[in-house]
PDB file of C-alpha atoms and ligand atoms in Angstrom:
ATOM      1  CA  UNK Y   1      97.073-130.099  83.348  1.00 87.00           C
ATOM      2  CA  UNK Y   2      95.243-127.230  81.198  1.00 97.00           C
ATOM      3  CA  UNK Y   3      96.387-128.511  78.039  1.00 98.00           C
ATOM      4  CA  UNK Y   4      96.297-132.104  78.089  1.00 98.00           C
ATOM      5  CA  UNK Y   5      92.385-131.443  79.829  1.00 98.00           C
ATOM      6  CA  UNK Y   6      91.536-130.026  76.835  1.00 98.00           C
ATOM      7  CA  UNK Y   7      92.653-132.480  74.394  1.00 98.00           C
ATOM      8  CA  UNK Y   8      90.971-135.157  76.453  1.00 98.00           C
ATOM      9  CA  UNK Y   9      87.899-133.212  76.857  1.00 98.00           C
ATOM     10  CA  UNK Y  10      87.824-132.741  73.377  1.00 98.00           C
ATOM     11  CA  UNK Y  11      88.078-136.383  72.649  1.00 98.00           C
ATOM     12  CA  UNK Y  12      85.039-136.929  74.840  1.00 97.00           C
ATOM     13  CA  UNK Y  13      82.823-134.572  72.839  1.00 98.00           C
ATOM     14  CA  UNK Y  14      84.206-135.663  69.684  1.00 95.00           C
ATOM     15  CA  UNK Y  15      85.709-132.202  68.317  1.00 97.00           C
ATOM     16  CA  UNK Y  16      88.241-132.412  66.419  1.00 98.00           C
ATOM     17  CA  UNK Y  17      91.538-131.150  66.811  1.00 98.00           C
ATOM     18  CA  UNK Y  18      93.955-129.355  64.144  1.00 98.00           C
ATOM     19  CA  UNK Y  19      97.889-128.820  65.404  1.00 98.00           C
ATOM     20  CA  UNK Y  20      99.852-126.917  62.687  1.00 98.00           C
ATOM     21  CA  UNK Y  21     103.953-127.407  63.411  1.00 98.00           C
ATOM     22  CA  UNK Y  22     106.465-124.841  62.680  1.00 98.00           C
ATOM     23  CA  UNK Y  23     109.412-126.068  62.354  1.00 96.00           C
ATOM     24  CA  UNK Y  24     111.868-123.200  63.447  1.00 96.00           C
ATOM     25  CA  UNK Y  25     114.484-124.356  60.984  1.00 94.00           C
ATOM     26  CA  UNK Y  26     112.191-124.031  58.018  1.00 94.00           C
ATOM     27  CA  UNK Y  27     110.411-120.466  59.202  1.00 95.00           C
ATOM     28  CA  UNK Y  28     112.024-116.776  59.394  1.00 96.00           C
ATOM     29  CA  UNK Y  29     111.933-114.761  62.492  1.00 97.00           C
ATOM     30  CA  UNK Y  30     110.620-111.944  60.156  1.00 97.00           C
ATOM     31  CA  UNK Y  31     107.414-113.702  58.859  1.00 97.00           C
ATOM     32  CA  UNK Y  32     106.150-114.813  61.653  1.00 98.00           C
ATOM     33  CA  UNK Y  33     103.795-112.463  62.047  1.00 98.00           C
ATOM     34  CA  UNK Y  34     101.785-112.809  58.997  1.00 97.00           C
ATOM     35  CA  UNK Y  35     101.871-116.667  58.814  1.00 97.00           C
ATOM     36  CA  UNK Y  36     100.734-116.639  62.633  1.00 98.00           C
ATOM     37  CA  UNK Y  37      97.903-114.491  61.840  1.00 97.00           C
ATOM     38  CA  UNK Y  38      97.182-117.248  58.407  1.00 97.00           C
ATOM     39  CA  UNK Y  39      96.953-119.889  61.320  1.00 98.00           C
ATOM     40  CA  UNK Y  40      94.553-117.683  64.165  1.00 98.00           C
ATOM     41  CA  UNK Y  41      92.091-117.181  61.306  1.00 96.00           C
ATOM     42  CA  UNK Y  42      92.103-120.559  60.307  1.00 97.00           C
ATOM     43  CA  UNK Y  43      90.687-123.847  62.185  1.00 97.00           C
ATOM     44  CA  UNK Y  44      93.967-124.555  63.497  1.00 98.00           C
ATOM     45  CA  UNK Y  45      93.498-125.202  67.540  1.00 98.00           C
ATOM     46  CA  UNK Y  46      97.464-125.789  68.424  1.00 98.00           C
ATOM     47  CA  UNK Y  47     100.647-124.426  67.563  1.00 98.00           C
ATOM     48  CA  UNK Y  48     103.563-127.085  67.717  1.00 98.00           C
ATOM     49  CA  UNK Y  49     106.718-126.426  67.290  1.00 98.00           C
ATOM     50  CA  UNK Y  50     109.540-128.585  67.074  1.00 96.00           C
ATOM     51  CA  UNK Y  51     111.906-130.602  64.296  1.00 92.00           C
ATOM     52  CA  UNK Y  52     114.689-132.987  64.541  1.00 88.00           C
ATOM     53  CA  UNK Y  53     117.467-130.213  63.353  1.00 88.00           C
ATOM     54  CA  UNK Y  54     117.218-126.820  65.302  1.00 91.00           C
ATOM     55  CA  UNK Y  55     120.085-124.659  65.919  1.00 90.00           C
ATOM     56  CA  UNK Y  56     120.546-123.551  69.947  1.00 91.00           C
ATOM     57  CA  UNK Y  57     118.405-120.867  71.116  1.00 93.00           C
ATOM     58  CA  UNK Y  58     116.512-120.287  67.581  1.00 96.00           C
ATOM     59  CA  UNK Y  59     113.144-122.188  69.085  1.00 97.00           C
ATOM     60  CA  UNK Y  60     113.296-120.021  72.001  1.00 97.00           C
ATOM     61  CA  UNK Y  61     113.500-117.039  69.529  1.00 97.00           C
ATOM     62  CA  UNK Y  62     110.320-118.186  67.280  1.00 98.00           C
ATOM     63  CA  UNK Y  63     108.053-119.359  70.032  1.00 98.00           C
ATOM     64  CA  UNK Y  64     108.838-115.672  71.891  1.00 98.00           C
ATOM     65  CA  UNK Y  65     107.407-114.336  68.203  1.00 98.00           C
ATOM     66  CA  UNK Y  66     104.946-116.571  67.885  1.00 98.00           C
ATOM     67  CA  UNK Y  67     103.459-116.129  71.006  1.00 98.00           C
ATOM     68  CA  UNK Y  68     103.210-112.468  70.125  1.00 98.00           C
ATOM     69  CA  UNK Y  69     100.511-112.458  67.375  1.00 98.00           C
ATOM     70  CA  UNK Y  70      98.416-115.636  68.974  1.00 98.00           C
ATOM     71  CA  UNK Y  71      96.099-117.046  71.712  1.00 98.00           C
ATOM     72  CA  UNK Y  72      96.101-120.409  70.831  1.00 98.00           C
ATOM     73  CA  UNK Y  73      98.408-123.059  72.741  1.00 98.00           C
ATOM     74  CA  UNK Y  74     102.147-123.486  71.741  1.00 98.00           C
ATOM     75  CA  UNK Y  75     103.023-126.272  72.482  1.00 98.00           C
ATOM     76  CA  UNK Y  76     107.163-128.272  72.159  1.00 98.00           C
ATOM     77  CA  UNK Y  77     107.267-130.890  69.766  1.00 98.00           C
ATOM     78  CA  UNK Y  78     110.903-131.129  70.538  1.00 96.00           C
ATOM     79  CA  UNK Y  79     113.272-133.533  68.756  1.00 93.00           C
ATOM     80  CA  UNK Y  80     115.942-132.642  71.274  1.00 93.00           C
ATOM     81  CA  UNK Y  81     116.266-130.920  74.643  1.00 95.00           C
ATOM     82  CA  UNK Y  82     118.163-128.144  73.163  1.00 94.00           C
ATOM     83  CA  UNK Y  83     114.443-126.992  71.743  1.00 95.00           C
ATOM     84  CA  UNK Y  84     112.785-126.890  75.497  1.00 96.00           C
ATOM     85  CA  UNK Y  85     111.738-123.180  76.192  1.00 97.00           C
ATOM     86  CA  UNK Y  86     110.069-121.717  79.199  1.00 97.00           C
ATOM     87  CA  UNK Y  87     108.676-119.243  76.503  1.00 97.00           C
ATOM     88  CA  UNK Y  88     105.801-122.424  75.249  1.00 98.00           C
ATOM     89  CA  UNK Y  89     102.791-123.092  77.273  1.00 98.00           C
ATOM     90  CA  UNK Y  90     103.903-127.130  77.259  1.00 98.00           C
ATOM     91  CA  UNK Y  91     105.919-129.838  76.178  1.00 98.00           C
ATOM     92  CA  UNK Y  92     104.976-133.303  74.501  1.00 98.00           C
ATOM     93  CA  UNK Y  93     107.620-135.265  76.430  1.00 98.00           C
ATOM     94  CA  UNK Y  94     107.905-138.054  73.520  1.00 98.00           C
ATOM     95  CA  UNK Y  95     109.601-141.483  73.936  1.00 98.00           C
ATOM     96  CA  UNK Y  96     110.280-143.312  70.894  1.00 98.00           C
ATOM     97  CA  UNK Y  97     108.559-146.216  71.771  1.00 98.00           C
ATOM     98  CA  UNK Y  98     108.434-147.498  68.073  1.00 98.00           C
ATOM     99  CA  UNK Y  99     112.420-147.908  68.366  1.00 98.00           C
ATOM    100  CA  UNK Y 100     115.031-149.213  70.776  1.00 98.00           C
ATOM    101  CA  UNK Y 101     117.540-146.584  71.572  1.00 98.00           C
ATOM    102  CA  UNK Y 102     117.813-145.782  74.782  1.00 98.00           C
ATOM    103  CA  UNK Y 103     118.642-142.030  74.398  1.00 97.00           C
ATOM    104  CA  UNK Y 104     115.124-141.164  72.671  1.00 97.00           C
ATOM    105  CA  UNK Y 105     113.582-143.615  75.285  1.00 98.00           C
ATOM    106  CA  UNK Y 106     114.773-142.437  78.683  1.00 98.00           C
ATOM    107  CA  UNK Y 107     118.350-140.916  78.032  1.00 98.00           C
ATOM    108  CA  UNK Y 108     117.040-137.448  76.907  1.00 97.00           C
ATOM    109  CA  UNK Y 109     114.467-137.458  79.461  1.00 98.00           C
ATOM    110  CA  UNK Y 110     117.331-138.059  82.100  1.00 98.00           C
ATOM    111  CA  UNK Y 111     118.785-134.933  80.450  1.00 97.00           C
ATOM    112  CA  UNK Y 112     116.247-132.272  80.278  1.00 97.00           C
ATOM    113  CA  UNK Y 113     114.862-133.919  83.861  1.00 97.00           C
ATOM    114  CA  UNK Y 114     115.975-130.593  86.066  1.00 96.00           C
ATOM    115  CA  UNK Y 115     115.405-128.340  82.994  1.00 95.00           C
ATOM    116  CA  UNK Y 116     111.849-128.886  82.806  1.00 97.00           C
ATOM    117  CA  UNK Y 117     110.898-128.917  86.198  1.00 94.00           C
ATOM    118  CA  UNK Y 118     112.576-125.190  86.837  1.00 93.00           C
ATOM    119  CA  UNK Y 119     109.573-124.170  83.851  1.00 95.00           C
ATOM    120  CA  UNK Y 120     105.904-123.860  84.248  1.00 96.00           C
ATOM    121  CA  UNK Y 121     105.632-125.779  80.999  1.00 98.00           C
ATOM    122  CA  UNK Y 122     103.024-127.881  81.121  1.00 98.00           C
ATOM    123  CA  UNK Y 123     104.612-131.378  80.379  1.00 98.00           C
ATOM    124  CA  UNK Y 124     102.534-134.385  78.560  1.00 98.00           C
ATOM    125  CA  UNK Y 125     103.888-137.800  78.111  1.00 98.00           C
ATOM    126  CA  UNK Y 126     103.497-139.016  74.632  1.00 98.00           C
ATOM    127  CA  UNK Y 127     104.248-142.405  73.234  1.00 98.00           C
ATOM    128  CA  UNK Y 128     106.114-141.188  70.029  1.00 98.00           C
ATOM    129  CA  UNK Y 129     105.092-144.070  67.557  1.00 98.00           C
ATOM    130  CA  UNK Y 130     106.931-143.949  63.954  1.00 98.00           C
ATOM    131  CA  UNK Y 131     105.497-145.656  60.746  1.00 98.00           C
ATOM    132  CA  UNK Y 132     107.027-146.444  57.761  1.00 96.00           C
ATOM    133  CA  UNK Y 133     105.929-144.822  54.771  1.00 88.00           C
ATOM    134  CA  UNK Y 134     108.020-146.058  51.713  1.00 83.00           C
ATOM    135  CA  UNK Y 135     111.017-143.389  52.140  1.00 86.00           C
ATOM    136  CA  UNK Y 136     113.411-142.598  55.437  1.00 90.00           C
ATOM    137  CA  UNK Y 137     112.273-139.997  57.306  1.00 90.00           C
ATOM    138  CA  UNK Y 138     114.349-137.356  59.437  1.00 92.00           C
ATOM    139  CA  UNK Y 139     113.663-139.042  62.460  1.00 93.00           C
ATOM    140  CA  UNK Y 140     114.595-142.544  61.350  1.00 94.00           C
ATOM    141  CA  UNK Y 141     117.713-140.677  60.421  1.00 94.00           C
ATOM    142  CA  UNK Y 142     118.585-138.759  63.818  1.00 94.00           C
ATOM    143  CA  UNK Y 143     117.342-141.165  65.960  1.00 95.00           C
ATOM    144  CA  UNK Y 144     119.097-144.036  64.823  1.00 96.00           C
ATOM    145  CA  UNK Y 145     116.148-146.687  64.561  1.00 96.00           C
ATOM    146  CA  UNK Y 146     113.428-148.193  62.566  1.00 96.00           C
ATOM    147  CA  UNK Y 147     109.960-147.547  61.811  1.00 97.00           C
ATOM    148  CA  UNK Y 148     107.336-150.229  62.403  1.00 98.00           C
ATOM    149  CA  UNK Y 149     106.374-151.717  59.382  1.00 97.00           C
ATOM    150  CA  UNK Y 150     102.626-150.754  58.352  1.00 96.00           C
ATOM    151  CA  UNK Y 151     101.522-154.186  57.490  1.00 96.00           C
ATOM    152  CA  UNK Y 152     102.184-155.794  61.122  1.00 98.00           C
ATOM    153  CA  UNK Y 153      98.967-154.197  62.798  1.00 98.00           C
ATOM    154  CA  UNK Y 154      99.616-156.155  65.533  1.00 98.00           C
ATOM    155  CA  UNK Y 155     103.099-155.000  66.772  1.00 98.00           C
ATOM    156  CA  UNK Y 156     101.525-150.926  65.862  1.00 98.00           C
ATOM    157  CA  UNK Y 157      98.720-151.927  68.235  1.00 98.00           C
ATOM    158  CA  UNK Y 158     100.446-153.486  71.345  1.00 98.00           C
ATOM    159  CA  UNK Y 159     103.540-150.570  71.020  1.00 98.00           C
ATOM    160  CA  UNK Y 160     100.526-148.441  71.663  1.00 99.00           C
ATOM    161  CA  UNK Y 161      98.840-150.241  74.829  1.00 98.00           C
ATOM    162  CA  UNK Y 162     102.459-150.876  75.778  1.00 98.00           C
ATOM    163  CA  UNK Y 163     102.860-146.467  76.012  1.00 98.00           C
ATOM    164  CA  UNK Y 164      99.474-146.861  77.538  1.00 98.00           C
ATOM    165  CA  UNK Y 165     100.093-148.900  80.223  1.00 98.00           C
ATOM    166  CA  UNK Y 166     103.576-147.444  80.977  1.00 98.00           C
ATOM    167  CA  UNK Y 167     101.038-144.072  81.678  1.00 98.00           C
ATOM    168  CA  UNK Y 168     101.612-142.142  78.644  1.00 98.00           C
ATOM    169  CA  UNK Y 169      98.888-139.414  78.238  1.00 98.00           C
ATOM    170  CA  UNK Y 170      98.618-139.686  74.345  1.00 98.00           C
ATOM    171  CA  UNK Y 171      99.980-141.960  71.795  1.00 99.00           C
ATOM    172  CA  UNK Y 172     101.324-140.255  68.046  1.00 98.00           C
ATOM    173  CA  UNK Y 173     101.430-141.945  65.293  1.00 98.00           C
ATOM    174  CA  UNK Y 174     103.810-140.127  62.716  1.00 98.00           C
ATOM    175  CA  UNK Y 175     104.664-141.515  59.339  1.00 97.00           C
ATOM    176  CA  UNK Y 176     107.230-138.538  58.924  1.00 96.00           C
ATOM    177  CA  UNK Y 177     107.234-134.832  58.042  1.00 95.00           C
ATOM    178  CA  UNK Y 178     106.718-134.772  54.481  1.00 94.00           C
ATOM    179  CA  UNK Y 179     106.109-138.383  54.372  1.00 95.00           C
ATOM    180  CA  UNK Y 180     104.799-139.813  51.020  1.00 94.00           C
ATOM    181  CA  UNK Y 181     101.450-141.482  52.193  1.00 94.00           C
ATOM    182  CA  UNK Y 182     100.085-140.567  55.249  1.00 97.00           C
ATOM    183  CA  UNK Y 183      99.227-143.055  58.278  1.00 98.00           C
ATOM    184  CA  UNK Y 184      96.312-145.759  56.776  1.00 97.00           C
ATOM    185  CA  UNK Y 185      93.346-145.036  57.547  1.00 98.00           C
ATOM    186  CA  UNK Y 186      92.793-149.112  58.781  1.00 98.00           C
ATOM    187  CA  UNK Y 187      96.481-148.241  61.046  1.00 98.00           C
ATOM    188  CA  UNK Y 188      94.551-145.411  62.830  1.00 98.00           C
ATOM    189  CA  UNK Y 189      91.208-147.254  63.362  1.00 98.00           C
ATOM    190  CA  UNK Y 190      93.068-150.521  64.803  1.00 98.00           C
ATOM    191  CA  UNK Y 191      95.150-148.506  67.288  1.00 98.00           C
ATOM    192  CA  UNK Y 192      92.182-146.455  68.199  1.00 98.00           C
ATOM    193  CA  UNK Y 193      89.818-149.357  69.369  1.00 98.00           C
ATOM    194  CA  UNK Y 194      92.575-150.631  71.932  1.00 98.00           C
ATOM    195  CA  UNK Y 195      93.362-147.071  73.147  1.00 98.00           C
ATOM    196  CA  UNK Y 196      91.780-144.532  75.900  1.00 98.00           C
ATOM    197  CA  UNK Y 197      93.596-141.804  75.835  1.00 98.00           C
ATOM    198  CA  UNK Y 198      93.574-139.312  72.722  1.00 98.00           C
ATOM    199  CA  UNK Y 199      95.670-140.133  69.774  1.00 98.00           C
ATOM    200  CA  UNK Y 200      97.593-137.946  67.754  1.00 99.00           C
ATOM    201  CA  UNK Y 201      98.399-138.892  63.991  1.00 98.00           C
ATOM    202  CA  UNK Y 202     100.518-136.427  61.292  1.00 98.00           C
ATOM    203  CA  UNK Y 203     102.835-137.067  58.616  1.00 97.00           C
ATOM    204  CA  UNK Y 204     102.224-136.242  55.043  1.00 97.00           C
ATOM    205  CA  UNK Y 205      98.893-135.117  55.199  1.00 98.00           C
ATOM    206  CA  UNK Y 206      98.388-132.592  52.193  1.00 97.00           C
ATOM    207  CA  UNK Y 207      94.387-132.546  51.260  1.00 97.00           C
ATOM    208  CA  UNK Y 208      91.301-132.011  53.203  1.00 97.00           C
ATOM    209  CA  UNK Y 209      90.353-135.674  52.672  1.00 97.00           C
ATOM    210  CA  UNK Y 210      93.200-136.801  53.950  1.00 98.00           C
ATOM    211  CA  UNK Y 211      92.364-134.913  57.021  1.00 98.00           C
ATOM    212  CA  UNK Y 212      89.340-136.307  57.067  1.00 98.00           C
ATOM    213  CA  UNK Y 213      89.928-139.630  56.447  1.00 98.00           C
ATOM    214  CA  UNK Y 214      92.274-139.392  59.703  1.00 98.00           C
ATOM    215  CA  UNK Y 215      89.491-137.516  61.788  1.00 98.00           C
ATOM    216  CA  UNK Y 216      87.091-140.711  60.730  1.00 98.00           C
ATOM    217  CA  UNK Y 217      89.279-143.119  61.193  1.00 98.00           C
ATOM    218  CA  UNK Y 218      89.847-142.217  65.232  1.00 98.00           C
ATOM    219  CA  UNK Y 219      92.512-139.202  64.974  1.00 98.00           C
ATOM    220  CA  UNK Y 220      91.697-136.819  68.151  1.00 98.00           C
ATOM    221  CA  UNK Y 221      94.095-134.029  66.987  1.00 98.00           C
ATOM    222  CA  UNK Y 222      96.023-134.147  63.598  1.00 98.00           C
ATOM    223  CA  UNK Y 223      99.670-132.508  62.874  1.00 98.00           C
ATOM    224  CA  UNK Y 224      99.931-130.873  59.527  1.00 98.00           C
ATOM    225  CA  UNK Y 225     103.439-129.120  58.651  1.00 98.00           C
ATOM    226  CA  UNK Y 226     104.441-129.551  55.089  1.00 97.00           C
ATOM    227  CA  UNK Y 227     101.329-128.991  53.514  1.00 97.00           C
ATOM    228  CA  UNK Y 228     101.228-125.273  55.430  1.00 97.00           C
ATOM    229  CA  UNK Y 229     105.013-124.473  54.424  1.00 96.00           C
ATOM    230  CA  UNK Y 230     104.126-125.385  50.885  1.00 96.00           C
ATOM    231  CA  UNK Y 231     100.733-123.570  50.517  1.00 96.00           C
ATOM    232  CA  UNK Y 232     100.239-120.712  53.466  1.00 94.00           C
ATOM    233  CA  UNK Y 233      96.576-120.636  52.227  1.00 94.00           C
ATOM    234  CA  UNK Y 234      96.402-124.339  52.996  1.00 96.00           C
ATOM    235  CA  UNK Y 235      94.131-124.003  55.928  1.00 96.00           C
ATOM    236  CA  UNK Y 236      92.092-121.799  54.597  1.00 93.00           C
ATOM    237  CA  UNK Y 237      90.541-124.524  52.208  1.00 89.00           C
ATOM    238  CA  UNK Y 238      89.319-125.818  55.383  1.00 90.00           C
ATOM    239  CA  UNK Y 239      86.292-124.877  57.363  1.00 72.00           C
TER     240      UNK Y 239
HETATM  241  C1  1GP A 301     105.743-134.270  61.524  1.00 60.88           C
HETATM  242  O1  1GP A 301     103.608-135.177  61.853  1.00 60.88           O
HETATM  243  C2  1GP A 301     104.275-134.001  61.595  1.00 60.88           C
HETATM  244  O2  1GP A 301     106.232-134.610  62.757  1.00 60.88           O
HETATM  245  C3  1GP A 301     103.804-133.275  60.361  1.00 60.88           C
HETATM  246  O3  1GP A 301     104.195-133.878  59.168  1.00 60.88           O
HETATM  247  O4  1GP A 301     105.166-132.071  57.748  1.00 60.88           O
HETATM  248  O5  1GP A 301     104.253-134.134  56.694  1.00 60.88           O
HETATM  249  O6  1GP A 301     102.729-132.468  57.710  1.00 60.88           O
HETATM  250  P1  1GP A 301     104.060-133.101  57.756  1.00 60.88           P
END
């Protein structure tokens, strides 16, 4: 449990951690090279890489490339089990615990099951929390369920202990790639003070405050996509 050590360690000591995803939909096989060498000289810890559309056999493809030009973990974000590669050092094995269909709860799982234990992937359970954020994100729209609503705190916060509990290793809140408004920072600081293990947050976060306001707020490792896709020089306005 390499990876998931690290993330809690880092926790622990308080360092922050920086994810970038690459979605393999959005990226070409061709520049690969160069954005992966943006990210290695950047403060970027983890490579994700996942999205809710992928085409068969294309995330195998990109993480093979990616994995190339970089040291750092890569690391599934998968939106379906067609995106599971032997080729990534692990696997966030999300439920969707914010929703209530079965298939993104267990009935994937069930599916990838004998898959994943024939890799040495290095597979985390992650309760998969999703926020709304004013428009309808891609997941809302493939997964076939709704977002908690940001103002009830109090259904965000026990969903969380709830993934706890059930002996999820980390807890993400998303509010969407390319969401409008990223996660509150109040919504992160609530869920934080009733959680012990790390907690991820991402979605729409597009400025260096932003980052930081999720970093003070209780965010162990942060997930930026858009804002990387947009601006390849995003990260280096970070230090
Ligand atoms: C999406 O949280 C991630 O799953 C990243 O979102 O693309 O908005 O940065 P963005």
């Amino acid at each position: 449990s390499k990876l998931l050590q690290y993330i809690i360690n880092a926790k622990k000591e308080d360092k922050k951690l920086l994810a970038v995803l690459i979605d393999p939909d959005k990226i070409e096989l061709k520049n690969i090279s160069n954005v992966v060498n943006k990210v290695n000289r950047s403060v970027v810890t983890h490579i994700f890489v996942g999205g809710s559309e992928v085409a068969t056999g294309l995330t195998e493809l990109v993480v093979n490339e990616i994995k190339k030009h970089t040291k750092l973990p890569v690391i599934l974000f998968p939106g379906d089990t067609i995106q599971i590669t032997n080729k990534a050092d692990g696997l966030l094995f999300l439920s969707l615990i914010s929703g209530r269909n079965a298939e993104y709860l267990i009935g994937k799982h069930v599916e990838a099951a004998s898959k994943l234990s024939d890799t040495k992937l290095e597979v985390i359970p992650t309760g998969y929390i999703l926020i709304e954020n004013g428009k309808q994100t891609a997941v809302e729209r493939v997964s076939e369920t709704k977002p908690l609503q940001r103002n009830n705190i109090d259904l965000i916060i026990d969903t969380a202990k709830a993934g706890e509990l059930l002996g999820m290793q980390l807890i993400y809140l998303e509010a969407g790639s390319g969401a409008t408004q990223p996660i509150e920072g109040s919504i992160i600081s609530k869920v934080k003070q009733h959680l012990n293990i790390p907690l991820i947050v991402g979605g729409g976060i597009r400025s260096k405050k932003q980052l930081q306001d999720a970093y003070d707020a209780g965010a162990d490792l942060v997930v930026i996509g858009t804002a990387f896709e947009n601006d390849e020089l995003f990260f280096d306005t970070l230090s």
